[in-house]
Amino acid sequence: MVLKNALLSIKKSIGKSLLLLVIMALIANLVLAGLAIKKATEKSMAQVRSSMGATVTLSYNMQKLMQNRKKGASMASVMKAMKMSTADQLKHLKYVQSYNYSTSVGVNSSSIDPVKVSNSSSSNTQQGTSPGKARSSGSAQNKMTETSFSVSGNTTMKKISSFTNGSYKLISGRLLNSNDDGKNYAVISSALASDNDLKVGSSFKVYSTTSSGKKTYVTLKVIGIYKIQSSSASMDNMSDRQNPYNTIYTPLKTAQTLNHSTTTITSATYYLDDPAHTSAFAKLAKKTSINWNTYALQTSDEAYEASVSSLKNMEKFANIFLVVVIAAGAIILAFILILTLRSRFYEFGVFLSLGESKAAIIAQQLVEVGLIAVLAFML
């Protein structure tokens, strides 16, 4: 009976019913559009998270080291070399997809020339002399620091930021991976290769010098050549070693050999599966035996935040849009329904006089609105 009366009422007031249908259809479509935007944004953010992951670096806790050092003591006296055994405690923790240990050492060469920053002499480089040859005068310490190249040893080059962000582009050969450890391979810049007529498969020799003057020689084989697309480094007052074109990437053990230490590294970077797991990883790391008065974890999710900033703004807009549409729609519908009900007071009085209960009358109104709403959402 309630359904029959509701259908008759809709048919009788076809004009008002159509107006209500149009308004409900408009509100429904706006709400669905807002939900679609929100869902698409969340999906895109999830895809960005899974593709980029998060980076956590084990580094020195400079604040604690400054607090604990003796007055007048140098930072070098409290910053002991990072041991691989320390970094190894984190590489197998949950959420870690991969990791990269790196170390850097200055070297010279008697077989290749560095890419010069300028033609003027520099206090830290040997301008106008054969590359790699130390000055005849000066202390052994000066000889050690006057290096023309920087050797960067890495576990893998797969996720080095300069290559992943497009600043450096591989143009020949391949990058180093974890299977190359123990092999004297090198990946060099196209400028260094061009200046010295090097190509993939070529070999050249470099050497490092200790404070006592002892030299360690290593012959490197070129397996990859990269082009520097862009660099944020300023060339002003830059030594040959600081010049990014003179950076030579090698496997970790090769750099450690040149650095005269096979058990220490310069830094350790861990790549997590999701930026959302950074805090959980940090909690697990704190449970290890690492001395957190000496070391600290640094997260580097700026790239992720930059990538999703526009998506977050879109998600925020979608949320505001939904609230406004639902609120405005509810107010408009309430206003229309109130006007409709006021015009039907006589009809309700007739129903009551015929013995209809108030519950049945209310149910009829709900059925009418429900039928129109279902039809509106189907449009």
Coordinates of C-alpha atoms in Angstrom, one line a residue:
M1 CA 0.0 0.0 0.0
V2 CA 2.8 2.4 0.9
L3 CA 4.7 1.7 -2.4
K4 CA 1.5 2.1 -4.4
N5 CA 0.7 5.4 -2.8
A6 CA 4.3 6.6 -3.3
L7 CA 4.1 5.8 -7.0
L8 CA 0.8 7.5 -7.4
S9 CA 2.1 10.6 -5.6
I10 CA 5.2 10.7 -7.9
K11 CA 3.0 10.4 -10.9
K12 CA 0.6 13.1 -9.7
S13 CA 3.4 15.6 -8.9
I14 CA 5.5 14.9 -12.0
G15 CA 6.9 18.4 -12.2
K16 CA 8.2 18.4 -8.6
S17 CA 9.4 14.8 -9.0
L18 CA 11.4 15.7 -12.1
L19 CA 13.0 18.7 -10.4
L20 CA 14.0 16.6 -7.5
L21 CA 15.3 13.9 -9.9
V22 CA 17.5 16.5 -11.7
I23 CA 18.9 18.0 -8.5
M24 CA 19.6 14.5 -7.1
A25 CA 21.3 13.4 -10.3
L26 CA 23.5 16.5 -10.4
I27 CA 24.5 16.0 -6.8
A28 CA 25.1 12.2 -7.3
N29 CA 27.4 12.9 -10.3
L30 CA 29.3 15.6 -8.5
V31 CA 29.8 13.2 -5.5
L32 CA 30.9 10.4 -7.8
A33 CA 33.3 12.7 -9.6
G34 CA 34.9 13.8 -6.3
L35 CA 35.2 10.2 -5.2
A36 CA 36.8 9.2 -8.5
I37 CA 39.4 12.0 -8.2
K38 CA 40.2 11.0 -4.6
K39 CA 40.5 7.3 -5.5
A40 CA 42.7 8.1 -8.5
T41 CA 44.9 10.4 -6.5
E42 CA 45.4 7.8 -3.7
K43 CA 46.2 5.1 -6.4
S44 CA 48.8 7.4 -8.0
M45 CA 50.4 8.2 -4.7
A46 CA 50.6 4.5 -3.9
Q47 CA 52.3 3.9 -7.3
V48 CA 54.8 6.7 -6.6
R49 CA 55.6 5.2 -3.2
S50 CA 56.1 1.7 -4.5
S51 CA 58.3 2.9 -7.5
M52 CA 60.5 5.4 -5.6
G53 CA 60.7 3.8 -2.2
A54 CA 62.6 5.7 0.5
T55 CA 66.3 6.3 1.3
V56 CA 67.8 6.1 4.8
T57 CA 71.4 6.9 5.4
L58 CA 73.6 5.8 8.3
S59 CA 75.7 8.9 9.1
Y60 CA 77.5 10.5 12.0
N61 CA 75.4 12.0 14.8
M62 CA 77.2 15.4 14.6
Q63 CA 75.1 16.9 17.5
K64 CA 76.1 14.2 19.9
L65 CA 79.7 14.1 18.7
M66 CA 80.0 17.9 19.3
Q67 CA 78.5 17.5 22.8
N68 CA 80.9 14.7 23.7
R69 CA 84.2 15.9 22.3
K70 CA 86.7 17.5 24.6
K71 CA 87.2 21.3 24.4
G72 CA 89.6 22.2 21.6
A73 CA 89.6 18.6 20.1
S74 CA 89.2 18.3 16.4
M75 CA 86.2 16.6 14.9
A76 CA 88.5 14.1 13.2
S77 CA 89.5 12.8 16.6
V78 CA 86.0 11.8 17.5
M79 CA 84.8 10.7 14.0
K80 CA 86.2 7.2 13.7
A81 CA 85.9 5.4 10.4
M82 CA 82.6 3.6 9.9
K83 CA 83.1 -0.1 10.0
M84 CA 81.3 -2.4 7.5
S85 CA 80.3 -4.6 10.4
T86 CA 78.3 -1.7 11.9
A87 CA 76.5 -1.0 8.6
D88 CA 75.8 -4.7 8.1
Q89 CA 73.5 -4.8 11.1
L90 CA 70.9 -2.8 9.1
K91 CA 71.1 -4.3 5.6
H92 CA 69.0 -7.4 6.5
L93 CA 66.3 -5.6 8.5
K94 CA 62.7 -5.7 7.4
Y95 CA 61.6 -3.2 4.7
V96 CA 65.1 -3.0 3.2
Q97 CA 65.0 -3.7 -0.6
S98 CA 68.6 -3.0 -1.3
Y99 CA 71.6 -1.1 0.1
N100 CA 74.8 0.7 -1.1
Y101 CA 78.0 1.1 0.8
S102 CA 80.4 3.7 -0.5
T103 CA 83.8 5.1 0.1
S104 CA 85.8 7.9 -1.5
V105 CA 89.5 8.3 -2.0
G106 CA 91.7 10.8 -3.9
V107 CA 94.1 9.3 -6.5
N108 CA 96.5 10.3 -9.2
S109 CA 97.4 8.8 -12.5
S110 CA 100.5 8.7 -14.7
S111 CA 98.5 7.4 -17.7
I112 CA 95.5 9.8 -18.0
D113 CA 95.0 13.6 -17.5
P114 CA 92.2 15.1 -15.4
V115 CA 89.6 17.3 -17.0
K116 CA 90.8 20.8 -16.1
V117 CA 88.5 23.3 -14.3
S118 CA 90.5 26.2 -15.7
N119 CA 93.9 27.0 -17.1
S120 CA 95.0 28.8 -14.0
S121 CA 96.9 27.1 -11.3
S122 CA 95.3 25.8 -8.2
S123 CA 96.8 25.3 -4.9
N124 CA 95.2 21.8 -4.7
T125 CA 96.1 20.6 -8.2
Q126 CA 99.3 20.3 -10.2
Q127 CA 98.6 22.6 -13.1
G128 CA 101.2 22.5 -15.9
T129 CA 102.8 19.3 -14.8
S130 CA 102.3 15.7 -15.7
P131 CA 99.1 14.3 -14.1
G132 CA 99.7 12.3 -10.9
K133 CA 103.2 13.4 -10.3
A134 CA 103.7 15.0 -6.9
R135 CA 105.5 18.2 -6.5
S136 CA 109.2 17.8 -5.8
S137 CA 108.9 20.0 -2.7
G138 CA 106.4 19.9 0.2
S139 CA 105.6 17.4 2.9
A140 CA 104.3 13.9 2.4
Q141 CA 101.0 15.1 3.7
N142 CA 100.8 17.6 0.8
K143 CA 101.7 14.9 -1.7
M144 CA 98.8 12.8 -0.4
T145 CA 96.2 15.6 -0.6
E146 CA 97.3 16.9 -4.0
T147 CA 95.2 14.4 -6.0
S148 CA 93.7 14.9 -9.4
F149 CA 90.8 12.3 -9.4
S150 CA 88.2 11.1 -6.9
V151 CA 87.5 7.4 -6.8
S152 CA 84.0 6.6 -5.6
G153 CA 83.6 3.0 -4.6
N154 CA 80.1 1.6 -4.4
T155 CA 78.3 -1.7 -3.8
T156 CA 76.1 -0.9 -6.8
M157 CA 75.4 2.2 -8.9
K158 CA 71.8 1.2 -9.6
K159 CA 70.3 3.8 -7.3
I160 CA 72.9 6.5 -7.1
S161 CA 70.8 9.7 -7.1
S162 CA 72.8 11.5 -9.9
F163 CA 71.8 8.6 -12.2
T164 CA 68.2 8.1 -11.0
N165 CA 67.3 11.8 -11.2
G166 CA 68.7 12.3 -14.7
S167 CA 71.7 14.5 -13.8
Y168 CA 74.0 11.8 -15.2
K169 CA 73.1 9.6 -18.2
L170 CA 74.9 6.4 -19.2
I171 CA 75.8 6.6 -22.9
S172 CA 78.1 3.6 -23.3
G173 CA 78.6 0.3 -21.6
R174 CA 76.9 -0.3 -18.2
L175 CA 76.9 0.7 -14.6
L176 CA 78.5 -1.2 -11.8
N177 CA 76.4 -3.8 -9.9
S178 CA 77.0 -6.0 -6.8
N179 CA 78.4 -8.8 -8.9
D180 CA 81.4 -6.6 -9.9
D181 CA 82.8 -6.4 -6.3
G182 CA 86.4 -7.5 -6.3
K183 CA 86.9 -6.6 -10.0
N184 CA 88.9 -3.5 -11.0
Y185 CA 86.2 -2.0 -13.2
A186 CA 85.6 1.7 -13.7
V187 CA 82.7 4.0 -14.9
I188 CA 84.0 7.4 -16.1
S189 CA 82.6 10.6 -17.5
S190 CA 82.4 11.2 -21.2
A191 CA 84.6 14.3 -20.8
L192 CA 87.4 12.3 -19.1
A193 CA 87.1 9.6 -21.7
S194 CA 87.2 12.1 -24.6
D195 CA 90.2 13.9 -23.2
N196 CA 92.2 10.7 -22.8
D197 CA 90.9 8.7 -25.8
L198 CA 89.3 6.1 -23.6
K199 CA 86.4 3.9 -24.5
V200 CA 84.6 0.9 -23.1
G201 CA 87.3 -1.8 -22.8
S202 CA 90.2 0.6 -22.3
S203 CA 92.4 0.4 -19.2
F204 CA 94.3 3.0 -17.2
K205 CA 96.3 3.0 -14.0
V206 CA 95.7 5.1 -10.9
Y207 CA 97.5 5.2 -7.5
S208 CA 96.9 6.5 -4.0
T209 CA 99.6 7.7 -1.6
T210 CA 99.6 7.3 2.2
S211 CA 100.9 9.9 4.7
S212 CA 104.1 8.0 4.8
G213 CA 104.5 8.2 1.0
K214 CA 103.6 4.6 0.2
K215 CA 101.8 4.2 -3.1
T216 CA 99.2 1.7 -4.0
Y217 CA 98.6 1.1 -7.8
V218 CA 95.5 -0.3 -9.4
T219 CA 94.8 -0.8 -13.1
L220 CA 91.2 -0.1 -14.0
K221 CA 89.2 -1.3 -17.0
V222 CA 86.4 1.0 -18.3
I223 CA 83.0 -0.8 -18.5
G224 CA 80.8 2.3 -18.7
I225 CA 80.8 5.9 -19.8
Y226 CA 78.3 8.5 -18.5
K227 CA 77.5 12.0 -19.6
I228 CA 76.8 14.8 -17.0
Q229 CA 73.6 16.4 -18.1
S230 CA 73.5 18.9 -15.3
S231 CA 75.4 19.6 -12.1
S232 CA 74.6 21.8 -9.1
A233 CA 78.3 22.1 -8.2
S234 CA 80.0 25.5 -8.7
M235 CA 83.3 25.4 -10.7
D236 CA 84.7 28.4 -8.9
N237 CA 87.8 27.6 -6.9
M238 CA 87.3 23.9 -7.6
S239 CA 90.2 21.5 -7.6
D240 CA 90.6 18.8 -10.2
R241 CA 89.6 16.2 -7.6
Q242 CA 86.4 18.1 -6.8
N243 CA 85.5 18.4 -10.5
P244 CA 82.6 15.9 -11.1
Y245 CA 84.1 15.1 -14.5
N246 CA 87.1 13.6 -12.7
T247 CA 85.0 11.2 -10.5
I248 CA 85.8 7.6 -11.3
Y249 CA 83.2 5.0 -10.1
T250 CA 84.6 1.6 -9.0
P251 CA 83.4 -1.4 -7.1
L252 CA 83.7 -0.9 -3.3
K253 CA 86.7 -3.2 -2.7
T254 CA 88.7 -1.4 -5.4
A255 CA 88.2 1.9 -3.6
Q256 CA 88.9 0.3 -0.3
T257 CA 92.2 -1.1 -1.6
L258 CA 93.2 2.4 -2.7
N259 CA 92.1 3.8 0.6
H260 CA 94.3 1.1 2.4
S261 CA 91.3 -0.2 4.4
T262 CA 89.1 -3.1 3.5
T263 CA 86.9 -3.0 6.6
T264 CA 85.7 0.6 6.6
I265 CA 83.4 2.7 4.5
T266 CA 82.4 6.4 4.1
S267 CA 78.6 6.0 4.2
A268 CA 75.8 3.4 4.1
T269 CA 72.5 4.0 2.3
Y270 CA 69.5 1.7 2.6
Y271 CA 66.6 1.7 0.1
L272 CA 63.3 0.8 1.7
D273 CA 60.2 -0.6 -0.1
D274 CA 57.9 2.2 0.9
P275 CA 58.4 5.7 2.4
A276 CA 55.6 4.8 4.9
H277 CA 57.9 2.2 6.5
T278 CA 60.6 4.7 7.4
S279 CA 59.5 5.1 11.0
A280 CA 59.1 1.3 11.4
F281 CA 62.6 0.8 10.0
A282 CA 64.1 3.3 12.4
K283 CA 62.5 1.5 15.4
L284 CA 64.0 -1.8 14.3
A285 CA 67.4 -0.1 13.8
K286 CA 67.4 1.3 17.3
K287 CA 67.2 -2.2 18.6
T288 CA 70.6 -3.1 17.1
S289 CA 73.9 -2.7 18.9
I290 CA 74.9 0.3 16.9
N291 CA 76.2 3.2 19.1
W292 CA 73.6 5.9 18.4
N293 CA 75.7 8.4 20.3
T294 CA 78.1 8.2 17.3
Y295 CA 75.7 7.5 14.5
A296 CA 72.3 8.6 13.3
L297 CA 69.7 7.8 10.7
Q298 CA 68.9 10.4 8.1
T299 CA 65.9 10.0 5.8
S300 CA 65.9 11.4 2.4
D301 CA 62.3 11.4 1.1
E302 CA 62.4 14.9 -0.5
A303 CA 62.1 13.4 -4.0
Y304 CA 59.0 11.5 -2.9
E305 CA 57.5 14.6 -1.3
A306 CA 58.2 16.7 -4.4
S307 CA 56.7 14.1 -6.6
V308 CA 53.4 13.7 -4.6
S309 CA 53.0 17.4 -3.6
S310 CA 50.7 18.1 -6.5
L311 CA 48.8 14.8 -5.9
K312 CA 48.4 15.8 -2.2
N313 CA 47.0 19.2 -3.3
M314 CA 44.6 17.4 -5.6
E315 CA 43.5 15.0 -2.9
K316 CA 42.9 18.0 -0.6
F317 CA 40.8 19.6 -3.3
A318 CA 38.8 16.4 -3.8
N319 CA 38.1 16.2 0.0
I320 CA 37.0 19.8 0.1
F321 CA 34.9 19.4 -3.0
L322 CA 33.1 16.4 -1.6
V323 CA 32.3 18.2 1.7
V324 CA 31.0 21.2 -0.2
V325 CA 28.9 19.2 -2.6
I326 CA 27.4 17.0 0.0
A327 CA 26.7 19.9 2.4
A328 CA 25.2 22.1 -0.3
G329 CA 23.2 19.2 -1.8
A330 CA 21.8 18.3 1.6
I331 CA 20.7 21.9 2.3
I332 CA 19.1 22.2 -1.2
L333 CA 17.3 18.9 -0.9
A334 CA 16.1 19.7 2.6
F335 CA 14.7 23.0 1.5
I336 CA 12.9 21.4 -1.5
L337 CA 11.5 18.6 0.7
I338 CA 10.3 21.0 3.3
L339 CA 8.5 23.1 0.7
T340 CA 7.0 19.9 -0.8
L341 CA 5.8 18.6 2.6
R342 CA 4.2 22.0 3.5
S343 CA 2.2 21.9 0.3
R344 CA 0.9 18.4 1.1
F345 CA -0.5 19.0 4.7
Y346 CA -4.1 18.7 3.4
E347 CA -3.2 15.3 1.7
F348 CA -1.7 14.1 5.0
G349 CA -4.8 15.1 6.9
V350 CA -7.0 13.1 4.5
F351 CA -4.8 10.0 5.0
L352 CA -5.0 10.4 8.8
S353 CA -8.8 10.7 8.6
L354 CA -9.0 7.6 6.5
G355 CA -7.1 5.7 9.2
E356 CA -3.6 5.8 7.9
S357 CA -1.0 5.8 10.6
K358 CA 1.7 8.5 10.9
A359 CA 4.4 5.9 10.4
A360 CA 2.8 4.8 7.1
I361 CA 2.7 8.4 5.9
I362 CA 6.4 9.0 6.9
A363 CA 7.3 5.7 5.2
Q364 CA 5.6 6.8 2.0
Q365 CA 7.6 10.0 1.9
L366 CA 10.8 8.1 2.4
V367 CA 9.9 5.6 -0.3
E368 CA 9.2 8.5 -2.7
V369 CA 12.5 10.1 -2.1
G370 CA 14.3 6.7 -2.2
L371 CA 12.8 5.8 -5.6
I372 CA 13.8 9.2 -7.1
A373 CA 17.3 8.9 -5.5
V374 CA 17.8 5.4 -7.0
L375 CA 16.8 6.6 -10.4
A376 CA 19.1 9.7 -10.0
F377 CA 22.1 7.5 -9.2
M378 CA 21.4 5.3 -12.2
L379 CA 21.5 8.3 -14.6

